[in-house]
């Protein structure tokens, strides 16, 4: 008999036998390509092993072979759901090193697109999380389609501004590449108001809904100590009681000019992470309105427009710049050697560090909770594998 | 001999009609769900997607029939058939008009409930025979869930039986000539609500569809089936769903009662059954699913005691009215 | 949004019924709304001015000559290196002898448009070039010029983009004079 077959038949499925199940890289709810090797005892998960690397595309090597003018377009492909934040980390690192000033208008534009991107990214998070919990043929798909319908409006705004819907190439060293077209400000205000009303609708569907609360309350609790020890960031750490937001701790790109609340919850479960992100929706739209009200006139870049590939040269040094992306701290560590290409570039992916918490919180839960927890951690595997 | 032949012909007609209705019910559900999600459903195949179910059926017939190497062949191949037969058999006792039905048994509803519970055997055979951990997990959850929910299902279905005083389905329908059972003060509405909930669970519909949770178990017990066997399983599921909708319309909504001439009766019956189906669909597309232990908790701790209480209350009402009927 | 904590059996049951009613109400309201589907390809939506579509080469509107001078700046800046140009020297100006663009690998980042000194390469407001044979997406110079005549052009050209990005001299002098006012270093 086939030795594989013999192993399978001998294993048996009765009683206290532990089952090793693969929640494989091809899976409707793996949020990308992620392999989780679960050890099950009945319906309870007793162990979890994570395997990543299915989406590795050598970003850090690309950072060494592409110049400072070429790479920002590629940087958006790490966290492709929140492309603006990813580009911003790289560009800020280069500007820190080169001591390049960014004009006020460009800083405000960066805040504007960053917050609009946060709204769009959280739409994806809510939609996919509900779809994981509710099924592709069920209420989850309904919430997913509502979120995507609203996200399309934000993407339309980006399309009118940049020309692309998902991967922008909007930032460049010294400022931004595009300025606002005529009529964009009005459309943006209307869109943000419309989305605010629709967020209320989604909350009506989910908030207080016993089915939803039964899936999200008390599931996947990350204690405060664990959160600080492991090194997670973003909504995860704010849902566990630690009030840390890079936009407040180390304001960049004129974030200190804006008045917004940083939501913090103490429960640390999926429901707390949900509440944090729902409040972040509204705070982002608040920031967008403030930016539009106070947008100064002026240039959008402090350096002339890119005319040749080796135009930007950064002097020797090393710098680490970080950005509060929708998933957490996105950081770029840059070592420059005076030429037009970096000597070394390293990405700190928010999702990569966030995934480290999974083997600590998943054991003890049922299989159905694994997807709920993964959805609330909200990984994007472009950032994890780079 | 004549009776057997007429029974055979009636059965043949009903089966074909059921298959036709079931295929188009899939289209109805897809378009209804699409409208709730701000989109249109199938649109391009035929005018407004009317030929979509036929295209789906043809596609499934043309697909390759894969049997996993290590699967238990006999069990694997028999499972769709064992699953489908009870789901079709339940239509035998449903009277589509006074006197128009395949077999109007005097224990009609008992037959319906007993036979519809037999699909669990086919389901478990499918999960076991597939030699797939996902399928097995799903099959075990299914047995758990369907058995737990069959009890409240039976008890809520017994409420109209008590009110009508007979197990025969056509008697229950005619007993509603004056007042549909759903309009009965308190008892009717509660029983209907409980019926809808238990239907959702017995049909593996969200919020109780943990056993086919696509996002975790990727189609559950059906995961290894392809081609015509998959079509049989789909057909069985939707046939069961439609059959339970007909039962709900008959038990609570007065079956063929409606304005107009008597020959419109079956049309009203169909419309009411579709109404029940759409209500179930509406619930399905509005909620996230709950975990299997929560599903079982709801069944044993909430629905079973409530349905028993409801049954006792109905019995009390019937006795106080000194006799069956309205 | 929350109703608040519930205690007691009837409170819980009432809360559950209210929550169920609310969720089903939201789906019902959406049922009555008009679907957002655009019946592509029968109906195409209006693309914005800056839409980044397929690439094309242009002719000079007055003289009818090709704009491209074969300087290869686009080739050097392209991150995935999909452009290959050979220059053809001539008396008054240079031309591009061959110009190939591998559209199947193109990122549509618009950097080539950004650097072009003569506004030769531009992007079109269309992306409808799907084919069954990948070789059709290896655009040569003739195909690129044909595409330039076929579709509507996007707003962005090299000079427009560079003018938008380059700070005017007056603002630069101001920012040099008052470093604090013109936006601090990050």
Short mmCIF file of C-alpha atoms in Angstrom, two decimals, chain C:
data_model
loop_
_atom_site.label_atom_id
_atom_site.label_comp_id
_atom_site.label_asym_id
_atom_site.label_seq_id
_atom_site.Cartn_x
_atom_site.Cartn_y
_atom_site.Cartn_z
CA UNK C 1 -25.12 53.48 18.55
CA UNK C 2 -25.29 51.00 21.41
CA UNK C 3 -28.47 50.47 23.31
CA UNK C 4 -26.50 49.98 26.48
CA UNK C 5 -26.12 46.90 28.62
CA UNK C 6 -29.09 44.61 28.94
CA UNK C 7 -30.02 42.59 31.95
CA UNK C 8 -32.80 40.21 32.44
CA UNK C 9 -34.25 37.75 30.03
CA UNK C 10 -36.92 40.00 28.52
CA UNK C 11 -34.48 42.84 28.06
CA UNK C 12 -32.12 40.52 26.21
CA UNK C 13 -34.88 39.15 24.06
CA UNK C 14 -36.13 42.63 23.26
CA UNK C 15 -32.61 43.75 22.44
CA UNK C 16 -32.12 40.79 20.15
CA UNK C 17 -35.36 41.49 18.32
CA UNK C 18 -34.43 45.14 17.93
CA UNK C 19 -30.96 44.28 16.63
CA UNK C 20 -32.38 41.77 14.17
CA UNK C 21 -34.95 44.29 13.02
CA UNK C 22 -32.30 46.95 12.53
CA UNK C 23 -30.02 44.72 10.47
CA UNK C 24 -32.85 43.50 8.30
CA UNK C 25 -34.01 47.09 7.96
CA UNK C 26 -30.65 48.14 6.57
CA UNK C 27 -30.73 45.35 3.99
CA UNK C 28 -34.28 46.30 3.10
CA UNK C 29 -33.34 49.94 2.57
CA UNK C 30 -30.52 48.85 0.31
CA UNK C 31 -32.91 46.61 -1.56
CA UNK C 32 -34.85 49.68 -2.58
CA UNK C 33 -31.80 51.61 -3.72
CA UNK C 34 -30.71 51.70 -7.32
CA UNK C 35 -27.92 49.22 -8.04
CA UNK C 36 -24.54 50.77 -8.63
CA UNK C 37 -23.63 48.40 -11.45
CA UNK C 38 -22.29 49.89 -14.65
CA UNK C 39 -23.12 47.64 -17.57
CA UNK C 40 -19.62 47.35 -18.92
CA UNK C 41 -18.84 46.80 -21.82
CA UNK C 42 -22.14 48.13 -23.14
CA UNK C 43 -21.75 51.24 -21.04
CA UNK C 44 -18.39 52.67 -20.09
CA UNK C 45 -18.04 55.12 -17.29
CA UNK C 46 -16.50 58.50 -17.86
CA UNK C 47 -12.79 58.35 -17.17
CA UNK C 48 -11.32 61.31 -15.33
CA UNK C 49 -8.89 63.63 -17.06
CA UNK C 50 -5.81 62.23 -15.42
CA UNK C 51 -6.59 58.58 -16.12
CA UNK C 52 -3.45 56.51 -16.59
CA UNK C 53 -4.23 54.18 -19.45
CA UNK C 54 -2.18 52.60 -22.21
CA UNK C 55 0.87 54.41 -23.45
CA UNK C 56 1.23 55.99 -26.84
CA UNK C 57 3.57 58.13 -28.87
CA UNK C 58 2.45 61.41 -30.33
CA UNK C 59 3.00 63.56 -33.36
CA UNK C 60 3.61 67.28 -33.28
CA UNK C 61 0.27 68.97 -33.95
CA UNK C 62 1.71 71.70 -36.18
CA UNK C 63 4.40 70.00 -38.20
CA UNK C 64 3.09 66.44 -38.12
CA UNK C 65 6.50 65.10 -37.20
CA UNK C 66 7.11 62.59 -34.47
CA UNK C 67 7.73 64.19 -31.13
CA UNK C 68 10.12 61.56 -29.89
CA UNK C 69 13.78 62.51 -30.15
CA UNK C 70 15.11 59.17 -28.98
CA UNK C 71 16.80 60.62 -25.88
CA UNK C 72 16.11 57.43 -23.88
CA UNK C 73 15.25 59.23 -20.66
CA UNK C 74 12.08 57.18 -20.41
CA UNK C 75 14.09 53.99 -20.83
CA UNK C 76 16.35 54.85 -17.92
CA UNK C 77 13.67 55.85 -15.50
CA UNK C 78 11.25 53.00 -16.12
CA UNK C 79 11.31 50.90 -12.89
CA UNK C 80 10.49 47.54 -14.53
CA UNK C 81 12.59 48.47 -17.61
CA UNK C 82 9.95 47.79 -20.22
CA UNK C 83 11.01 50.49 -22.67
CA UNK C 84 13.81 49.96 -25.19
CA UNK C 85 14.79 52.79 -27.51
CA UNK C 86 17.39 53.13 -30.22
CA UNK C 87 18.29 56.59 -31.36
CA UNK C 88 18.56 57.60 -34.99
CA UNK C 89 20.72 60.65 -35.51
CA UNK C 90 19.66 63.09 -38.19
CA UNK C 91 20.70 66.59 -39.31
CA UNK C 92 18.36 68.92 -37.48
CA UNK C 93 17.07 66.62 -34.74
CA UNK C 94 17.22 63.02 -33.61
CA UNK C 95 14.53 60.42 -33.93
CA UNK C 96 13.82 57.07 -32.39
CA UNK C 97 14.82 54.28 -34.74
CA UNK C 98 13.00 51.63 -32.72
CA UNK C 99 10.84 52.08 -29.69
CA UNK C 100 9.46 48.98 -27.97
CA UNK C 101 7.31 48.99 -24.88
CA UNK C 102 6.33 45.75 -23.19
CA UNK C 103 2.85 46.64 -22.06
CA UNK C 104 2.32 43.33 -20.27
CA UNK C 105 4.98 44.27 -17.74
CA UNK C 106 4.26 47.97 -17.57
CA UNK C 107 3.34 49.34 -14.15
CA UNK C 108 1.46 52.38 -15.43
CA UNK C 109 3.41 54.58 -12.98
CA UNK C 110 3.60 57.52 -15.43
CA UNK C 111 7.29 58.13 -14.74
CA UNK C 112 8.16 57.92 -18.44
CA UNK C 113 5.58 60.61 -19.16
CA UNK C 114 7.07 62.66 -16.33
CA UNK C 115 10.59 62.79 -17.76
CA UNK C 116 9.88 63.15 -21.46
CA UNK C 117 11.32 66.52 -22.59
CA UNK C 118 9.20 66.76 -25.76
CA UNK C 119 5.85 65.40 -24.49
CA UNK C 120 6.27 62.53 -26.90
CA UNK C 121 5.04 59.66 -24.74
CA UNK C 122 1.66 60.11 -23.11
CA UNK C 123 -1.01 57.97 -21.58
CA UNK C 124 -4.46 57.44 -23.03
CA UNK C 125 -7.84 57.29 -21.40
CA UNK C 126 -8.32 53.65 -22.15
CA UNK C 127 -7.03 50.31 -21.06
CA UNK C 128 -9.08 48.14 -23.43
CA UNK C 129 -6.26 46.25 -25.10
CA UNK C 130 -6.81 42.81 -23.65
CA UNK C 131 -5.81 40.11 -26.09
CA UNK C 132 -5.41 36.38 -26.17
CA UNK C 133 -1.83 36.57 -27.41
CA UNK C 134 0.77 38.26 -25.25
CA UNK C 135 2.85 39.19 -28.28
CA UNK C 136 0.22 41.74 -29.26
CA UNK C 137 1.06 43.62 -26.08
CA UNK C 138 4.67 44.08 -27.11
CA UNK C 139 4.07 47.51 -28.58
CA UNK C 140 6.42 48.68 -31.28
CA UNK C 141 6.69 52.22 -32.54
CA UNK C 142 3.97 51.92 -35.16
CA UNK C 143 1.53 50.40 -32.74
CA UNK C 144 2.30 53.13 -30.21
CA UNK C 145 1.63 55.85 -32.75
CA UNK C 146 -1.60 54.13 -33.78
CA UNK C 147 -2.74 53.99 -30.19
CA UNK C 148 -2.01 57.69 -29.92
CA UNK C 149 -4.50 58.37 -32.71
CA UNK C 150 -7.05 55.83 -31.53
CA UNK C 151 -8.01 56.89 -28.05
CA UNK C 152 -8.53 60.08 -26.12
CA UNK C 153 -5.43 61.47 -24.52
CA UNK C 154 -5.01 61.96 -20.79
CA UNK C 155 -4.23 65.28 -19.27
CA UNK C 156 -0.67 64.55 -18.18
CA UNK C 157 2.35 65.26 -20.35
CA UNK C 158 5.94 65.69 -19.28
CA UNK C 159 6.03 69.46 -19.33
CA UNK C 160 2.68 69.86 -17.59
CA UNK C 161 3.75 67.52 -14.78
CA UNK C 162 7.12 69.12 -14.33
CA UNK C 163 5.62 72.60 -14.32
CA UNK C 164 3.17 71.51 -11.67
CA UNK C 165 5.89 70.09 -9.47
CA UNK C 166 8.68 72.62 -9.85
CA UNK C 167 8.44 75.32 -7.22
CA UNK C 168 8.30 78.81 -8.70
CA UNK C 169 11.44 80.94 -8.18
CA UNK C 170 9.65 83.49 -5.99
CA UNK C 171 8.41 80.87 -3.55
CA UNK C 172 11.84 79.30 -3.45
CA UNK C 173 13.41 82.63 -2.53
CA UNK C 174 10.76 83.17 0.12
CA UNK C 175 11.33 79.77 1.60
CA UNK C 176 15.05 80.42 1.71
CA UNK C 177 14.50 83.74 3.48
CA UNK C 178 12.03 82.49 6.07
CA UNK C 179 12.79 78.85 6.76
CA UNK C 180 10.26 78.63 9.59
CA UNK C 181 7.24 79.92 7.74
CA UNK C 182 7.59 77.74 4.66
CA UNK C 183 7.06 74.48 6.50
CA UNK C 184 9.58 72.98 8.88
CA UNK C 185 11.79 70.06 8.12
CA UNK C 186 10.14 66.71 8.75
#
